[in-house]
Short mmCIF file of C-alpha atoms and ligand atoms in Angstrom, two decimals:
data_model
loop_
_atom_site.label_atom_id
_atom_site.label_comp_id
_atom_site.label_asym_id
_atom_site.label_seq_id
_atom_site.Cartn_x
_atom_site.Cartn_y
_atom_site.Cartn_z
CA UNK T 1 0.00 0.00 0.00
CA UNK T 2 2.48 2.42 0.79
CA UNK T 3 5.33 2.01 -1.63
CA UNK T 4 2.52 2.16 -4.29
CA UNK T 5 3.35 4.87 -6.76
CA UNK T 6 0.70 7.12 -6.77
CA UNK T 7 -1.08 6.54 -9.98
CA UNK T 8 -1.64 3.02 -8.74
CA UNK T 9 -3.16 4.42 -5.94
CA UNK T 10 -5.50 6.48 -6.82
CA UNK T 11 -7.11 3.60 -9.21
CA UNK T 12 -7.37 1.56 -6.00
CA UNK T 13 -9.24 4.48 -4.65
CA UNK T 14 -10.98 5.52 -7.52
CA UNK T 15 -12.45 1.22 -8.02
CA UNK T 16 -15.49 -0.06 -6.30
CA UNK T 17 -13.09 -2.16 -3.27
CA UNK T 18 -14.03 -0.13 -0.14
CA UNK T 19 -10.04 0.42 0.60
CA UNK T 20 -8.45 2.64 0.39
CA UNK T 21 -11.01 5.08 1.24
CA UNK T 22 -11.87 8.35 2.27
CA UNK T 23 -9.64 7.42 5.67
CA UNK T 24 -6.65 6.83 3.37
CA UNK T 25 -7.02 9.90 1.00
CA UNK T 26 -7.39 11.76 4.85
CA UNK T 27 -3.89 9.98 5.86
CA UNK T 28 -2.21 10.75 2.57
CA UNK T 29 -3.43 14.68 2.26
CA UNK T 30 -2.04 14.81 5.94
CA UNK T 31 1.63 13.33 4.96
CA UNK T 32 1.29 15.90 2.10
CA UNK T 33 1.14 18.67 5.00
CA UNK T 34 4.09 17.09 6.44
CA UNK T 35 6.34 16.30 3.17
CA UNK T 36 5.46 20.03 2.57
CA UNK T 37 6.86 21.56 5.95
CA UNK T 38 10.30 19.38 5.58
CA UNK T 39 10.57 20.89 1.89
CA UNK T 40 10.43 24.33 3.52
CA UNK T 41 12.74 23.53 6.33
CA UNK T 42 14.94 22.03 3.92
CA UNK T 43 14.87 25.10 1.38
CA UNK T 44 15.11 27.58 3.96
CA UNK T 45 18.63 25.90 5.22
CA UNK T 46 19.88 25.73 2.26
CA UNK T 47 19.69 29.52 1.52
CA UNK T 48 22.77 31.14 3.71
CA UNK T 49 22.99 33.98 6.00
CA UNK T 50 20.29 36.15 7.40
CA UNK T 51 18.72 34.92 10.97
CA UNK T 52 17.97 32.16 9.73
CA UNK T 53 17.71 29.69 13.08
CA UNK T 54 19.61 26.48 11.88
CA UNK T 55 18.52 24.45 15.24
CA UNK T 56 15.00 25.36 14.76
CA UNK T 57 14.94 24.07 10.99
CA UNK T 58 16.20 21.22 12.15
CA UNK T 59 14.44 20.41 15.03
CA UNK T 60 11.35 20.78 12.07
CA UNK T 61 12.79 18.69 9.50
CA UNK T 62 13.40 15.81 12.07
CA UNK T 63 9.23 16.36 13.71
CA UNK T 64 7.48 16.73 10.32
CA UNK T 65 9.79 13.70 9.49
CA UNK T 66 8.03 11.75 11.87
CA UNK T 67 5.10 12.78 11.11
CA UNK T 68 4.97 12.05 7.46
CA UNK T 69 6.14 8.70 8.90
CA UNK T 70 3.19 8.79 11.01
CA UNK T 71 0.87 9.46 7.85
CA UNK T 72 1.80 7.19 5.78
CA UNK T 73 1.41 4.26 8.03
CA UNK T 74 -2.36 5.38 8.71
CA UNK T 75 -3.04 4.98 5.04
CA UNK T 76 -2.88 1.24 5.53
CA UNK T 77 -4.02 1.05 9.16
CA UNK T 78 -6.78 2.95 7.67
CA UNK T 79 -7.23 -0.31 5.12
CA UNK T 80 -6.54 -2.50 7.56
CA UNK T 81 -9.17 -1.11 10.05
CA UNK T 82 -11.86 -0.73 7.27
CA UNK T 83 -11.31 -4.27 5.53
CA UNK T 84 -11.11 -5.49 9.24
CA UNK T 85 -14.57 -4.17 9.74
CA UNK T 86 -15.96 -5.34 5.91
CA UNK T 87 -15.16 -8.69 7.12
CA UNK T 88 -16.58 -8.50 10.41
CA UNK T 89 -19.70 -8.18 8.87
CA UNK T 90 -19.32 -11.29 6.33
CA UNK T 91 -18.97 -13.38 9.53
CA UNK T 92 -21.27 -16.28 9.73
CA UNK T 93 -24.85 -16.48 11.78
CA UNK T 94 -25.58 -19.26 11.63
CA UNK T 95 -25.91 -19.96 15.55
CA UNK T 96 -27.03 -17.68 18.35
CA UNK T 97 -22.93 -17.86 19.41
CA UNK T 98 -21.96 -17.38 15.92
CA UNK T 99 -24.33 -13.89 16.06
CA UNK T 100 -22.89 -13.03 19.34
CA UNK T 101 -19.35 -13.42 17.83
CA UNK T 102 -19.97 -11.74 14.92
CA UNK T 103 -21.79 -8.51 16.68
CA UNK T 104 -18.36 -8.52 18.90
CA UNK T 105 -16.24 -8.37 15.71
CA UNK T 106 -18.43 -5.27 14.00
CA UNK T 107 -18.32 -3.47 17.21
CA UNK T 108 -14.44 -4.17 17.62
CA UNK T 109 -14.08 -3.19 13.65
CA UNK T 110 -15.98 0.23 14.11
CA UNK T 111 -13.70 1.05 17.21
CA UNK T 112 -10.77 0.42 15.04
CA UNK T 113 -12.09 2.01 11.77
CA UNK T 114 -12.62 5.05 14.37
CA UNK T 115 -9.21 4.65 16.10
CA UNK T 116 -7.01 5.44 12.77
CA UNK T 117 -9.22 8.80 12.14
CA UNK T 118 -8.41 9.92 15.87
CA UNK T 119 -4.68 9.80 15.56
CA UNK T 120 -5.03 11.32 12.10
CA UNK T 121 -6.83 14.02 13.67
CA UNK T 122 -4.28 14.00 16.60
CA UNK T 123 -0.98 14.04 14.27
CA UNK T 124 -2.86 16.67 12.13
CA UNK T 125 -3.03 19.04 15.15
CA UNK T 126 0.92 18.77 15.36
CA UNK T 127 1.48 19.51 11.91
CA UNK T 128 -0.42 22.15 11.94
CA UNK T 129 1.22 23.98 14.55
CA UNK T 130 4.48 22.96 13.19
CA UNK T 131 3.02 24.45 9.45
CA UNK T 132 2.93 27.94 12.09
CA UNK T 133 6.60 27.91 12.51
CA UNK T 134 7.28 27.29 9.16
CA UNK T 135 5.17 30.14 8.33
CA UNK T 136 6.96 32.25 10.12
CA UNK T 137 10.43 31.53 9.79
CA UNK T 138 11.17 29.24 6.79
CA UNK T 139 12.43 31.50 3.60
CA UNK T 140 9.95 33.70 1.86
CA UNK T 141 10.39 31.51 -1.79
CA UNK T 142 8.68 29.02 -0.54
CA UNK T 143 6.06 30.69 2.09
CA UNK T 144 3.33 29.41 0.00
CA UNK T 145 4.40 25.80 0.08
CA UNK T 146 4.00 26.31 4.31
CA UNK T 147 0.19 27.90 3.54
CA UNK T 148 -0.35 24.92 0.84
CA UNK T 149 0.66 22.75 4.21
CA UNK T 150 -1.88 24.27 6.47
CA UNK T 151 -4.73 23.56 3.65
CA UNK T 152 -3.37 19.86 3.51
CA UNK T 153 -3.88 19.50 6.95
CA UNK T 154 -6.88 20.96 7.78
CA UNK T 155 -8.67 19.13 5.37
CA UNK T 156 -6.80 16.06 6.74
CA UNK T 157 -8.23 16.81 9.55
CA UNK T 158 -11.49 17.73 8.55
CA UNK T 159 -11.72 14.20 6.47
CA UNK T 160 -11.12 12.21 9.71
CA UNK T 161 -13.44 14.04 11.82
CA UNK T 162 -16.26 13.15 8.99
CA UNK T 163 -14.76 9.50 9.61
CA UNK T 164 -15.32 9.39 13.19
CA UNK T 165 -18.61 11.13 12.42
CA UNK T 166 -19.92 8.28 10.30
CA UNK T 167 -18.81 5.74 12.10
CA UNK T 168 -19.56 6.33 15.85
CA UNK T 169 -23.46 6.18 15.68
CA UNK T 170 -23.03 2.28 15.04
CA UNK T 171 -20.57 2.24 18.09
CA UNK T 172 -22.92 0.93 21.08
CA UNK T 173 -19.87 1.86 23.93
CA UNK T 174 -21.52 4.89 24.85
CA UNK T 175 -18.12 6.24 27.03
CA UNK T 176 -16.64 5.39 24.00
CA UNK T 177 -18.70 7.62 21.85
CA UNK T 178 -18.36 10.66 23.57
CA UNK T 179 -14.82 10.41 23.95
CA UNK T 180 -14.36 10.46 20.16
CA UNK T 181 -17.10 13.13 19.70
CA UNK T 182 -15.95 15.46 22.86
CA UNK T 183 -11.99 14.81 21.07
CA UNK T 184 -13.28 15.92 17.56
CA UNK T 185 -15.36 19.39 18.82
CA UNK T 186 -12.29 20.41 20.60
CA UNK T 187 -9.67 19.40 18.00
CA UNK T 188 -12.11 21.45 15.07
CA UNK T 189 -11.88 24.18 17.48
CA UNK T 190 -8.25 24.25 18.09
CA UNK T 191 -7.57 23.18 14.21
CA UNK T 192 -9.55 26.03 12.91
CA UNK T 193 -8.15 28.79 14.61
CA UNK T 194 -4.62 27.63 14.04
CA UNK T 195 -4.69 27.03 10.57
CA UNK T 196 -6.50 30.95 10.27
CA UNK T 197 -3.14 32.36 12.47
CA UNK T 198 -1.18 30.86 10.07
CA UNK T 199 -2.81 31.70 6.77
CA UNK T 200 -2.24 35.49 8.32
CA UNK T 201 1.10 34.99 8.63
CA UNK T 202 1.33 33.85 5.18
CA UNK T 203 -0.71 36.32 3.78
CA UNK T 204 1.10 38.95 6.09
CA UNK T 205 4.78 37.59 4.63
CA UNK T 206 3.70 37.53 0.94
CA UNK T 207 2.28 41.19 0.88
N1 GUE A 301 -11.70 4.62 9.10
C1 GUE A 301 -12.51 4.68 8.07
N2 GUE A 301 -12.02 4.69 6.83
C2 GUE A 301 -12.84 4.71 5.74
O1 GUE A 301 -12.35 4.74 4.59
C3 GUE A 301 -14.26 4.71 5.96
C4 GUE A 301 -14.72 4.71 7.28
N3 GUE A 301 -13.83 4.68 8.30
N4 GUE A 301 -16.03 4.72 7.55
C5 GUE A 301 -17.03 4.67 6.51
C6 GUE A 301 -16.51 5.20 5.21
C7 GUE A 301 -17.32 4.66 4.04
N5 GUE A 301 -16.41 3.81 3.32
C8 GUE A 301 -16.81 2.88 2.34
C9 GUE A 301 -16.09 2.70 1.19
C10 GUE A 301 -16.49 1.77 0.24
C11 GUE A 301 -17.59 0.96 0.44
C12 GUE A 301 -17.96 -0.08 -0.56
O2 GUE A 301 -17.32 -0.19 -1.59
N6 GUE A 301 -18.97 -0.89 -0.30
C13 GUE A 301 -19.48 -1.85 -1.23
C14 GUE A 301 -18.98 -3.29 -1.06
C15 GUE A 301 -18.16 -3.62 0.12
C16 GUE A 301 -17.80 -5.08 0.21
O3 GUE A 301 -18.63 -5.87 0.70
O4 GUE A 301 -16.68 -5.47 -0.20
C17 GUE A 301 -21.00 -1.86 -1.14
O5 GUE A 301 -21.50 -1.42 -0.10
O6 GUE A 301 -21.62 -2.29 -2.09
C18 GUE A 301 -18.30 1.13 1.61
C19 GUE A 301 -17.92 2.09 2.52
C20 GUE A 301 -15.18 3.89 3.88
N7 GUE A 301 -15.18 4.68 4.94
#
């Protein structure tokens, strides 16, 4: 899945087969956020002199490093989760254990299809404020690459909260439930008005 190039990719996505699916695309457009920030850390220590801050570059080359890391493993925990779940539901019932067993495994796979979307949402909230600094302090060539970042990630973000969304009214763990919801109010709030700081610093920079 993810040493796919990514024409091959996107025909998986683009074909009927459930994965990879709108968790994927969310995990991907996040690692996009992150490739971008390294790019600009990169760039901007490459270009000598002025005040530029060579221990903070670094220090964001080596997080959004992990985080694309992060990413790109969520695009097939994201497959694993969902097929996890499609097959959960293919389970026999024949028998009133067999039922039992199988209700078990859907409400495991909906957990776990609602898992993947919560640390995307989590990692998301990092790269975003790490797309902040880079706003503000990686070179002005490639400022727009940092605001490109911020859009990446918010609809990242954005695309994992719908995930959670979806799935959590089949979840019957009620503590569960508003966990996941009372994690996914606060992180919209938080990712909003970061990504809107930073787009101002962009916008402030370029003009
Ligand atoms: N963590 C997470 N990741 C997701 O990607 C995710 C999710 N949660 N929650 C729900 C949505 C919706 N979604 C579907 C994609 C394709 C089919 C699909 O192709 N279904 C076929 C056949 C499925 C089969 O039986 O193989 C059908 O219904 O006819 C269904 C549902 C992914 N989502």
């Amino acid at each position: 899945m993810t040493t796919q190039s990514i024409a091959d990719f996107l025909e998986e996505l683009a074909s009927a087969t459930p994965t990879p699916g709108g968790g994927g695309a969310a995990a991907l457009m996040g690692a996009m956020g992150a490739g971008l920030i390294a790019m600009v850390a990169h760039v901007t220590v490459g270009k000598k002199g002025q005040d530029m801050q060579l221990q903070e570059m670094e220090q964001q080359i080596k997080e959004a490093g992990v985080l694309r890391q992060e990413f790109t493993a969520m695009i097939s925990a994201d497959a694993v989760a969902f097929d996890g779940l499609m097959s959960a539901f293919k389970l026999p019932k024949h028998s009133l254990d067999a039922i039992d067993r199988r209700a078990l495994a859907i409400q495991q796979g909906y957990q776990d299809a609602t898992e993947v979307p919560l640390s995307c949402i989590r990692a998301c909230l990092h790269g975003l404020a790490l797309a902040h600094r880079s706003a503000e302090q990686g070179h002005r060539n490639v400022l727009s690459d940092s605001g490109v970042a911020v859009h990446a990630l918010l609809a990242a973000l954005r695309s994992a909260i719908l995930n959670v969304q979806i799935n959590v009214p089949a979840i019957k763990d009620q503590s569960f439930v508003d966990a996941a919801l009372n994690e996914v109010r606060a992180a919209e709030e938080e990712a909003s008005a970061s990504a809107a700081m930073t787009l101002d610093v962009v916008n402030a920079r370029l003009s």
